[in-house]
PDB file of C-alpha atoms in Angstrom:
ATOM      1  CA  MET A   1     125.895   5.324  51.890  1.00 53.00           C
ATOM      2  CA  ALA A   2     124.480   8.211  53.951  1.00 59.00           C
ATOM      3  CA  GLY A   3     121.400   7.359  55.934  1.00 63.00           C
ATOM      4  CA  GLU A   4     122.094   3.609  56.024  1.00 73.00           C
ATOM      5  CA  THR A   5     121.747   1.889  59.367  1.00 82.00           C
ATOM      6  CA  ILE A   6     123.755  -1.166  60.322  1.00 84.00           C
ATOM      7  CA  PHE A   7     122.081  -4.001  62.191  1.00 85.00           C
ATOM      8  CA  ARG A   8     124.531  -5.532  64.628  1.00 90.00           C
ATOM      9  CA  PHE A   9     123.342  -9.066  65.325  1.00 91.00           C
ATOM     10  CA  PHE A  10     125.687  -9.579  68.261  1.00 93.00           C
ATOM     11  CA  ASP A  11     124.286  -6.520  70.022  1.00 93.00           C
ATOM     12  CA  LEU A  12     121.117  -8.549  70.580  1.00 94.00           C
ATOM     13  CA  PRO A  13     120.734 -10.369  73.921  1.00 95.00           C
ATOM     14  CA  ALA A  14     122.055 -13.947  73.860  1.00 95.00           C
ATOM     15  CA  GLU A  15     118.551 -15.361  74.416  1.00 96.00           C
ATOM     16  CA  LEU A  16     117.201 -13.557  71.356  1.00 96.00           C
ATOM     17  CA  ARG A  17     120.170 -14.646  69.229  1.00 96.00           C
ATOM     18  CA  ARG A  18     119.529 -18.270  70.240  1.00 96.00           C
ATOM     19  CA  ALA A  19     115.850 -17.958  69.337  1.00 96.00           C
ATOM     20  CA  ILE A  20     116.688 -16.588  65.875  1.00 95.00           C
ATOM     21  CA  LEU A  21     119.340 -19.220  65.188  1.00 95.00           C
ATOM     22  CA  THR A  22     117.012 -21.981  66.374  1.00 94.00           C
ATOM     23  CA  GLN A  23     114.387 -20.911  63.827  1.00 93.00           C
ATOM     24  CA  LEU A  24     117.049 -20.907  61.133  1.00 91.00           C
ATOM     25  CA  LEU A  25     118.968 -24.093  61.929  1.00 92.00           C
ATOM     26  CA  VAL A  26     116.609 -26.632  63.526  1.00 92.00           C
ATOM     27  CA  LEU A  27     115.192 -28.716  60.681  1.00 86.00           C
ATOM     28  CA  ASP A  28     112.573 -31.470  60.486  1.00 81.00           C
ATOM     29  CA  CYS A  29     115.132 -34.249  60.034  1.00 82.00           C
ATOM     30  CA  ILE A  30     118.672 -34.505  58.732  1.00 86.00           C
ATOM     31  CA  VAL A  31     119.204 -37.737  56.817  1.00 85.00           C
ATOM     32  CA  LEU A  32     122.677 -39.156  56.296  1.00 82.00           C
ATOM     33  CA  PRO A  33     124.558 -40.354  54.362  1.00 63.00           C
ATOM     34  CA  LYS A  34     125.407 -37.670  51.915  1.00 59.00           C
ATOM     35  CA  GLN A  35     128.501 -37.843  49.770  1.00 53.00           C
ATOM     36  CA  THR A  36     130.315 -35.716  52.352  1.00 51.00           C
ATOM     37  CA  PHE A  37     129.339 -34.882  55.898  1.00 52.00           C
ATOM     38  CA  SER A  38     128.415 -31.260  55.223  1.00 55.00           C
ATOM     39  CA  PRO A  39     125.566 -30.001  57.406  1.00 55.00           C
ATOM     40  CA  PRO A  40     122.502 -29.168  55.279  1.00 55.00           C
ATOM     41  CA  GLY A  41     120.582 -25.918  55.545  1.00 59.00           C
ATOM     42  CA  PRO A  42     121.856 -22.341  55.589  1.00 71.00           C
ATOM     43  CA  LEU A  43     125.562 -23.072  55.855  1.00 71.00           C
ATOM     44  CA  ASN A  44     126.681 -19.504  55.300  1.00 83.00           C
ATOM     45  CA  VAL A  45     125.791 -18.618  58.864  1.00 89.00           C
ATOM     46  CA  PHE A  46     128.627 -20.893  60.060  1.00 90.00           C
ATOM     47  CA  LEU A  47     131.132 -18.802  58.093  1.00 87.00           C
ATOM     48  CA  VAL A  48     130.351 -15.338  59.487  1.00 90.00           C
ATOM     49  CA  ASN A  49     132.952 -15.396  62.251  1.00 93.00           C
ATOM     50  CA  MET A  50     134.135 -17.576  65.110  1.00 94.00           C
ATOM     51  CA  GLN A  51     131.493 -16.376  67.573  1.00 95.00           C
ATOM     52  CA  MET A  52     128.696 -17.074  65.100  1.00 94.00           C
ATOM     53  CA  TYR A  53     130.117 -20.533  64.364  1.00 93.00           C
ATOM     54  CA  GLN A  54     130.262 -21.387  68.059  1.00 95.00           C
ATOM     55  CA  GLU A  55     126.714 -20.253  68.775  1.00 96.00           C
ATOM     56  CA  ALA A  56     125.152 -21.626  65.580  1.00 94.00           C
ATOM     57  CA  SER A  57     126.893 -24.994  65.533  1.00 93.00           C
ATOM     58  CA  ALA A  58     126.011 -25.634  69.189  1.00 95.00           C
ATOM     59  CA  ILE A  59     122.323 -25.272  68.300  1.00 95.00           C
ATOM     60  CA  PHE A  60     122.599 -27.197  65.034  1.00 93.00           C
ATOM     61  CA  TYR A  61     124.229 -30.301  66.478  1.00 94.00           C
ATOM     62  CA  SER A  62     122.394 -30.422  69.814  1.00 95.00           C
ATOM     63  CA  GLN A  63     118.816 -29.670  68.740  1.00 95.00           C
ATOM     64  CA  ASN A  64     118.482 -31.412  65.381  1.00 94.00           C
ATOM     65  CA  ASP A  65     117.432 -35.043  64.938  1.00 95.00           C
ATOM     66  CA  PHE A  66     119.939 -36.855  62.719  1.00 94.00           C
ATOM     67  CA  THR A  67     119.135 -40.080  60.887  1.00 93.00           C
ATOM     68  CA  LEU A  68     121.971 -42.366  59.811  1.00 94.00           C
ATOM     69  CA  ASN A  69     120.588 -44.483  56.990  1.00 89.00           C
ATOM     70  CA  VAL A  70     122.481 -47.774  56.621  1.00 87.00           C
ATOM     71  CA  ARG A  71     119.588 -49.620  54.991  1.00 75.00           C
ATOM     72  CA  ALA A  72     121.762 -51.462  52.508  1.00 69.00           C
ATOM     73  CA  HIS A  73     123.299 -54.924  52.373  1.00 70.00           C
ATOM     74  CA  ARG A  74     126.759 -53.366  52.575  1.00 78.00           C
ATOM     75  CA  LEU A  75     127.911 -50.214  54.292  1.00 84.00           C
ATOM     76  CA  PRO A  76     127.816 -47.320  51.767  1.00 83.00           C
ATOM     77  CA  MET A  77     131.384 -46.447  50.821  1.00 85.00           C
ATOM     78  CA  HIS A  78     130.947 -42.706  51.156  1.00 84.00           C
ATOM     79  CA  LEU A  79     130.180 -43.110  54.855  1.00 88.00           C
ATOM     80  CA  THR A  80     133.767 -44.159  55.521  1.00 89.00           C
ATOM     81  CA  THR A  81     135.733 -42.448  52.743  1.00 88.00           C
ATOM     82  CA  GLN A  82     137.325 -39.048  53.330  1.00 88.00           C
ATOM     83  CA  GLY A  83     134.767 -36.551  54.620  1.00 85.00           C
ATOM     84  CA  GLY A  84     132.099 -39.186  55.302  1.00 88.00           C
ATOM     85  CA  PHE A  85     130.110 -39.313  58.520  1.00 90.00           C
ATOM     86  CA  LEU A  86     132.006 -42.377  59.787  1.00 93.00           C
ATOM     87  CA  SER A  87     135.403 -41.237  58.498  1.00 93.00           C
ATOM     88  CA  GLN A  88     138.274 -39.911  60.595  1.00 93.00           C
ATOM     89  CA  GLU A  89     137.626 -36.431  59.175  1.00 93.00           C
ATOM     90  CA  GLY A  90     133.993 -36.583  60.310  1.00 92.00           C
ATOM     91  CA  ARG A  91     134.807 -37.601  63.872  1.00 95.00           C
ATOM     92  CA  ASP A  92     134.762 -34.154  65.503  1.00 95.00           C
ATOM     93  CA  ALA A  93     131.483 -33.227  63.826  1.00 92.00           C
ATOM     94  CA  ARG A  94     129.691 -36.489  64.620  1.00 95.00           C
ATOM     95  CA  ARG A  95     130.791 -36.281  68.262  1.00 97.00           C
ATOM     96  CA  ARG A  96     128.664 -33.139  68.585  1.00 96.00           C
ATOM     97  CA  VAL A  97     125.435 -34.910  67.549  1.00 96.00           C
ATOM     98  CA  ARG A  98     123.039 -35.391  70.477  1.00 97.00           C
ATOM     99  CA  ASN A  99     120.042 -37.147  68.872  1.00 97.00           C
ATOM    100  CA  LEU A 100     120.481 -39.962  66.357  1.00 97.00           C
ATOM    101  CA  THR A 101     118.234 -42.529  64.693  1.00 96.00           C
ATOM    102  CA  LEU A 102     120.104 -45.456  63.150  1.00 95.00           C
ATOM    103  CA  ARG A 103     118.277 -47.333  60.377  1.00 93.00           C
ATOM    104  CA  LEU A 104     119.554 -50.814  59.578  1.00 91.00           C
ATOM    105  CA  THR A 105     118.494 -53.698  57.391  1.00 87.00           C
ATOM    106  CA  ARG A 106     120.861 -56.152  59.054  1.00 85.00           C
ATOM    107  CA  VAL A 107     123.129 -56.383  62.070  1.00 89.00           C
ATOM    108  CA  GLY A 108     126.342 -57.761  60.637  1.00 88.00           C
ATOM    109  CA  ARG A 109     130.084 -57.360  60.733  1.00 90.00           C
ATOM    110  CA  ASP A 110     129.923 -53.838  59.304  1.00 92.00           C
ATOM    111  CA  PHE A 111     128.002 -52.830  62.410  1.00 93.00           C
ATOM    112  CA  LYS A 112     130.369 -54.654  64.761  1.00 93.00           C
ATOM    113  CA  ASP A 113     133.567 -53.344  63.143  1.00 94.00           C
ATOM    114  CA  VAL A 114     132.615 -49.844  61.908  1.00 94.00           C
ATOM    115  CA  VAL A 115     129.222 -48.443  62.852  1.00 95.00           C
ATOM    116  CA  GLY A 116     129.083 -49.703  66.442  1.00 96.00           C
ATOM    117  CA  PRO A 117     132.542 -48.425  67.472  1.00 97.00           C
ATOM    118  CA  ALA A 118     131.817 -45.024  65.895  1.00 97.00           C
ATOM    119  CA  LEU A 119     128.547 -44.692  67.811  1.00 97.00           C
ATOM    120  CA  SER A 120     130.168 -45.840  71.057  1.00 97.00           C
ATOM    121  CA  ASP A 121     132.791 -43.133  70.555  1.00 97.00           C
ATOM    122  CA  MET A 122     130.021 -40.576  70.002  1.00 98.00           C
ATOM    123  CA  VAL A 123     128.572 -41.548  73.384  1.00 98.00           C
ATOM    124  CA  LEU A 124     131.777 -41.839  75.399  1.00 96.00           C
ATOM    125  CA  CYS A 125     133.780 -38.974  73.878  1.00 97.00           C
ATOM    126  CA  GLY A 126     130.963 -36.871  72.479  1.00 97.00           C
ATOM    127  CA  SER A 127     127.431 -35.631  73.037  1.00 97.00           C
ATOM    128  CA  LEU A 128     125.259 -38.524  71.823  1.00 98.00           C
ATOM    129  CA  ARG A 129     122.578 -39.077  74.469  1.00 98.00           C
ATOM    130  CA  VAL A 130     119.472 -40.128  72.537  1.00 98.00           C
ATOM    131  CA  LEU A 131     119.731 -43.193  70.287  1.00 98.00           C
ATOM    132  CA  ASN A 132     116.946 -44.952  68.415  1.00 97.00           C
ATOM    133  CA  VAL A 133     117.870 -48.079  66.437  1.00 96.00           C
ATOM    134  CA  ARG A 134     115.344 -49.118  63.804  1.00 94.00           C
ATOM    135  CA  LEU A 135     115.665 -52.482  62.135  1.00 91.00           C
ATOM    136  CA  GLY A 136     113.939 -52.785  58.747  1.00 82.00           C
ATOM    137  CA  SER A 137     111.771 -55.712  57.743  1.00 58.00           C
ATOM    138  CA  SER A 138     114.446 -57.033  55.391  1.00 48.00           C
ATOM    139  CA  SER A 139     116.767 -57.441  58.352  1.00 41.00           C
ATOM    140  CA  ARG A 140     118.414 -60.832  58.484  1.00 42.00           C
ATOM    141  CA  MET A 141     120.102 -62.755  61.206  1.00 44.00           C
ATOM    142  CA  PRO A 142     122.605 -65.510  60.328  1.00 46.00           C
ATOM    143  CA  PRO A 143     121.167 -67.980  57.766  1.00 44.00           C
ATOM    144  CA  GLU A 144     120.522 -70.703  60.323  1.00 44.00           C
ATOM    145  CA  PHE A 145     117.853 -68.481  61.934  1.00 44.00           C
ATOM    146  CA  ALA A 146     116.368 -66.796  58.857  1.00 41.00           C
ATOM    147  CA  SER A 147     114.002 -69.673  58.038  1.00 41.00           C
ATOM    148  CA  GLN A 148     112.462 -69.913  61.506  1.00 40.00           C
ATOM    149  CA  MET A 149     108.919 -68.617  61.150  1.00 35.00           C
ATOM    150  CA  VAL A 150     107.289 -69.922  64.316  1.00 36.00           C
ATOM    151  CA  PRO A 151     107.229 -68.182  67.706  1.00 36.00           C
ATOM    152  CA  LEU A 152     110.312 -69.064  69.704  1.00 35.00           C
ATOM    153  CA  ASP A 153     110.752 -69.359  73.430  1.00 39.00           C
ATOM    154  CA  PRO A 154     113.809 -67.122  74.076  1.00 42.00           C
ATOM    155  CA  VAL A 155     114.688 -69.065  77.196  1.00 41.00           C
ATOM    156  CA  HIS A 156     115.120 -72.242  75.146  1.00 39.00           C
ATOM    157  CA  ASP A 157     116.406 -70.662  71.957  1.00 47.00           C
ATOM    158  CA  PRO A 158     118.644 -67.687  72.763  1.00 53.00           C
ATOM    159  CA  ASP A 159     121.284 -68.489  70.119  1.00 69.00           C
ATOM    160  CA  PHE A 160     120.367 -65.764  67.658  1.00 73.00           C
ATOM    161  CA  MET A 161     121.333 -63.176  70.283  1.00 78.00           C
ATOM    162  CA  ARG A 162     124.760 -64.747  70.663  1.00 82.00           C
ATOM    163  CA  TRP A 163     125.691 -63.552  67.168  1.00 86.00           C
ATOM    164  CA  PRO A 164     128.637 -61.200  68.010  1.00 90.00           C
ATOM    165  CA  PRO A 165     127.398 -58.207  65.943  1.00 91.00           C
ATOM    166  CA  PHE A 166     123.993 -58.441  67.632  1.00 92.00           C
ATOM    167  CA  GLN A 167     125.643 -58.529  71.045  1.00 92.00           C
ATOM    168  CA  ALA A 168     127.633 -55.432  70.058  1.00 94.00           C
ATOM    169  CA  LEU A 169     124.321 -53.687  69.349  1.00 95.00           C
ATOM    170  CA  LEU A 170     122.888 -54.682  72.729  1.00 95.00           C
ATOM    171  CA  LYS A 171     126.004 -53.431  74.508  1.00 95.00           C
ATOM    172  CA  LEU A 172     125.702 -50.103  72.706  1.00 97.00           C
ATOM    173  CA  LEU A 173     122.076 -49.701  73.782  1.00 97.00           C
ATOM    174  CA  ALA A 174     123.073 -50.483  77.379  1.00 96.00           C
ATOM    175  CA  ASP A 175     125.675 -47.702  77.524  1.00 96.00           C
ATOM    176  CA  PRO A 176     124.972 -45.883  80.818  1.00 95.00           C
ATOM    177  CA  TYR A 177     125.721 -42.489  79.268  1.00 96.00           C
ATOM    178  CA  LEU A 178     122.709 -42.775  76.955  1.00 97.00           C
ATOM    179  CA  GLU A 179     119.699 -40.958  78.400  1.00 97.00           C
ATOM    180  CA  VAL A 180     117.279 -42.557  75.919  1.00 97.00           C
ATOM    181  CA  ALA A 181     117.907 -45.849  74.087  1.00 98.00           C
ATOM    182  CA  LYS A 182     115.214 -47.435  71.922  1.00 97.00           C
ATOM    183  CA  PHE A 183     115.268 -50.515  69.715  1.00 97.00           C
ATOM    184  CA  GLU A 184     112.468 -50.878  67.173  1.00 95.00           C
ATOM    185  CA  ILE A 185     111.657 -53.335  64.432  1.00 90.00           C
ATOM    186  CA  SER A 186     109.258 -53.061  61.500  1.00 87.00           C
ATOM    187  CA  ARG A 187     106.072 -55.113  61.339  1.00 81.00           C
ATOM    188  CA  GLY A 188     107.455 -57.498  58.733  1.00 77.00           C
ATOM    189  CA  HIS A 189     110.069 -59.101  60.961  1.00 78.00           C
ATOM    190  CA  SER A 190     111.428 -62.521  61.771  1.00 78.00           C
ATOM    191  CA  SER A 191     109.560 -64.371  64.503  1.00 80.00           C
ATOM    192  CA  VAL A 192     112.688 -64.576  66.662  1.00 84.00           C
ATOM    193  CA  TYR A 193     111.890 -61.015  67.800  1.00 87.00           C
ATOM    194  CA  CYS A 194     108.264 -61.688  68.746  1.00 86.00           C
ATOM    195  CA  PRO A 195     108.873 -62.614  72.408  1.00 88.00           C
ATOM    196  CA  PHE A 196     110.400 -59.174  72.918  1.00 91.00           C
ATOM    197  CA  HIS A 197     107.573 -56.857  71.888  1.00 90.00           C
ATOM    198  CA  GLU A 198     104.129 -56.358  73.392  1.00 87.00           C
ATOM    199  CA  GLU A 199     102.118 -56.013  70.185  1.00 78.00           C
ATOM    200  CA  GLU A 200     100.303 -59.042  68.845  1.00 73.00           C
ATOM    201  CA  CYS A 201     102.061 -60.700  65.935  1.00 69.00           C
ATOM    202  CA  SER A 202     101.151 -63.378  63.392  1.00 58.00           C
ATOM    203  CA  PRO A 203     102.656 -65.213  60.394  1.00 52.00           C
ATOM    204  CA  ALA A 204     100.602 -62.940  58.125  1.00 48.00           C
ATOM    205  CA  ILE A 205     102.415 -59.931  59.524  1.00 49.00           C
ATOM    206  CA  TRP A 206     105.825 -61.635  59.222  1.00 47.00           C
ATOM    207  CA  ALA A 207     105.170 -62.383  55.575  1.00 47.00           C
ATOM    208  CA  THR A 208     104.205 -58.826  54.635  1.00 48.00           C
ATOM    209  CA  GLY A 209     106.589 -56.025  53.949  1.00 45.00           C
ATOM    210  CA  TRP A 210     104.430 -53.370  55.581  1.00 43.00           C
ATOM    211  CA  GLY A 211     106.201 -50.076  55.723  1.00 44.00           C
ATOM    212  CA  ASP A 212     108.744 -50.926  53.040  1.00 49.00           C
ATOM    213  CA  ASP A 213     107.679 -48.200  50.573  1.00 53.00           C
ATOM    214  CA  GLU A 214     110.531 -45.734  50.204  1.00 58.00           C
ATOM    215  CA  ASP A 215     110.764 -42.061  49.349  1.00 58.00           C
ATOM    216  CA  GLU A 216     113.254 -40.493  46.941  1.00 60.00           C
ATOM    217  CA  ASP A 217     115.978 -40.601  49.612  1.00 59.00           C
ATOM    218  CA  GLY A 218     115.517 -44.344  50.102  1.00 59.00           C
ATOM    219  CA  MET A 219     113.832 -43.847  53.484  1.00 57.00           C
ATOM    220  CA  PRO A 220     110.681 -45.766  54.522  1.00 51.00           C
ATOM    221  CA  ILE A 221     107.451 -43.782  54.279  1.00 50.00           C
ATOM    222  CA  ARG A 222     106.016 -43.723  57.792  1.00 48.00           C
ATOM    223  CA  PRO A 223     106.462 -47.432  58.529  1.00 52.00           C
ATOM    224  CA  ASP A 224     104.937 -49.059  61.577  1.00 77.00           C
ATOM    225  CA  PHE A 225     107.478 -50.219  64.121  1.00 87.00           C
ATOM    226  CA  PHE A 226     107.283 -52.361  67.228  1.00 90.00           C
ATOM    227  CA  GLU A 227     109.434 -51.350  70.189  1.00 94.00           C
ATOM    228  CA  LEU A 228     111.609 -54.197  71.435  1.00 94.00           C
ATOM    229  CA  ASP A 229     112.582 -54.853  75.035  1.00 95.00           C
ATOM    230  CA  TRP A 230     116.345 -54.824  74.575  1.00 95.00           C
ATOM    231  CA  LYS A 231     116.933 -55.198  78.317  1.00 94.00           C
ATOM    232  CA  ALA A 232     115.142 -58.562  78.221  1.00 93.00           C
ATOM    233  CA  MET A 233     117.303 -59.503  75.229  1.00 91.00           C
ATOM    234  CA  ILE A 234     120.416 -58.764  77.262  1.00 92.00           C
ATOM    235  CA  LYS A 235     119.259 -61.106  80.025  1.00 89.00           C
ATOM    236  CA  VAL A 236     118.661 -63.910  77.536  1.00 85.00           C
ATOM    237  CA  SER A 237     121.878 -63.304  75.581  1.00 83.00           C
ATOM    238  CA  GLY A 238     124.169 -63.996  78.527  1.00 80.00           C
ATOM    239  CA  ILE A 239     126.083 -60.694  78.304  1.00 82.00           C
ATOM    240  CA  GLU A 240     124.430 -59.061  81.306  1.00 77.00           C
ATOM    241  CA  GLN A 241     127.458 -59.673  83.525  1.00 73.00           C
ATOM    242  CA  GLN A 242     129.848 -58.305  80.881  1.00 76.00           C
ATOM    243  CA  ILE A 243     127.838 -55.085  80.705  1.00 74.00           C
ATOM    244  CA  ALA A 244     127.722 -54.793  84.499  1.00 66.00           C
ATOM    245  CA  SER A 245     131.494 -55.266  84.714  1.00 61.00           C
ATOM    246  CA  THR A 246     132.085 -52.617  82.059  1.00 58.00           C
ATOM    247  CA  GLY A 247     129.822 -50.199  83.919  1.00 57.00           C
ATOM    248  CA  GLU A 248     131.664 -50.798  87.175  1.00 57.00           C
ATOM    249  CA  LYS A 249     135.022 -50.146  85.505  1.00 50.00           C
ATOM    250  CA  ALA A 250     133.718 -46.912  83.981  1.00 55.00           C
ATOM    251  CA  SER A 251     132.374 -45.740  87.346  1.00 53.00           C
ATOM    252  CA  THR A 252     135.670 -46.581  89.058  1.00 51.00           C
ATOM    253  CA  TRP A 253     137.615 -44.705  86.372  1.00 45.00           C
ATOM    254  CA  GLU A 254     135.345 -41.644  86.707  1.00 52.00           C
ATOM    255  CA  PHE A 255     135.559 -41.706  90.504  1.00 47.00           C
ATOM    256  CA  GLY A 256     139.348 -41.875  90.332  1.00 53.00           C
ATOM    257  CA  ILE A 257     139.509 -38.850  88.036  1.00 46.00           C
ATOM    258  CA  PHE A 258     137.063 -36.932  90.248  1.00 46.00           C
ATOM    259  CA  SER A 259     139.021 -37.796  93.395  1.00 49.00           C
ATOM    260  CA  ARG A 260     142.305 -36.589  91.925  1.00 48.00           C
ATOM    261  CA  VAL A 261     140.763 -33.344  90.658  1.00 45.00           C
ATOM    262  CA  THR A 262     139.032 -32.709  93.983  1.00 45.00           C
ATOM    263  CA  ALA A 263     142.170 -33.434  95.967  1.00 48.00           C
ATOM    264  CA  ASN A 264     144.210 -31.073  93.811  1.00 52.00           C
ATOM    265  CA  SER A 265     141.563 -28.357  94.075  1.00 47.00           C
ATOM    266  CA  PHE A 266     141.542 -28.357  97.869  1.00 44.00           C
ATOM    267  CA  GLN A 267     145.185 -29.063  98.485  1.00 50.00           C
ATOM    268  CA  LYS A 268     146.624 -26.519 100.871  1.00 47.00           C
ATOM    269  CA  PRO A 269     149.370 -24.505  99.162  1.00 49.00           C
ATOM    270  CA  SER A 270     152.789 -24.971 100.616  1.00 51.00           C
ATOM    271  CA  SER A 271     154.202 -22.140 102.668  1.00 50.00           C
ATOM    272  CA  PRO A 272     156.904 -20.069 101.031  1.00 50.00           C
ATOM    273  CA  ALA A 273     160.373 -20.841 102.236  1.00 44.00           C
TER     274      ALA A 273
END
């Protein structure tokens, strides 16, 4: 119609476009799982054109805090079925996530076989650089340790950290590509974790389920967590040398790639015949 003016978003400076998209796309927290791994929020902006998708998705995946909620006895099926966050179809999207909080109730075979490998792939082949693992108060180690409710000396009783899924978790936290790696446990935890946090603990705290109230999404309502010293756990678990060897191999592999690229870049071109 006559007199109408058209606002051309892409005529704005890149800095102003980023500021607008940040206001639109950076949310308080994005909780997974959903039935399919479809980013929440104003999705229509992703569908405008390729340039908008590239600019908007870069902000969405890098600046939002994602929470992967696996607080169930068994891994929710829709995490691994087609379109789920841990499915093959969700791989490219999850590799773009930079900040992730993982909520667990137990560290079992599902973590070792499914969740752990997916997160390791997000670090090695993707953008994951900030990882916070939160273990709920209903977390359980193997049955032989669940009944131990007295403080343990980790030097004399390190067996619970030799449980293979738990070692897989420690190896994930030790990944050198992670810029921030935290391991937290709720107040109502087994005493086997007590030597690894600074806060004072007691049997009364172990017996309570503080922080176990859940909201409509099944997430804890502001629970209190203790931060665990996972590096000390690694020393006690006996896998320190394995992690060091893996790190050395990764560094050697990276150096080899860098050397070949550098050599090719500065190679003197052959003279024409």
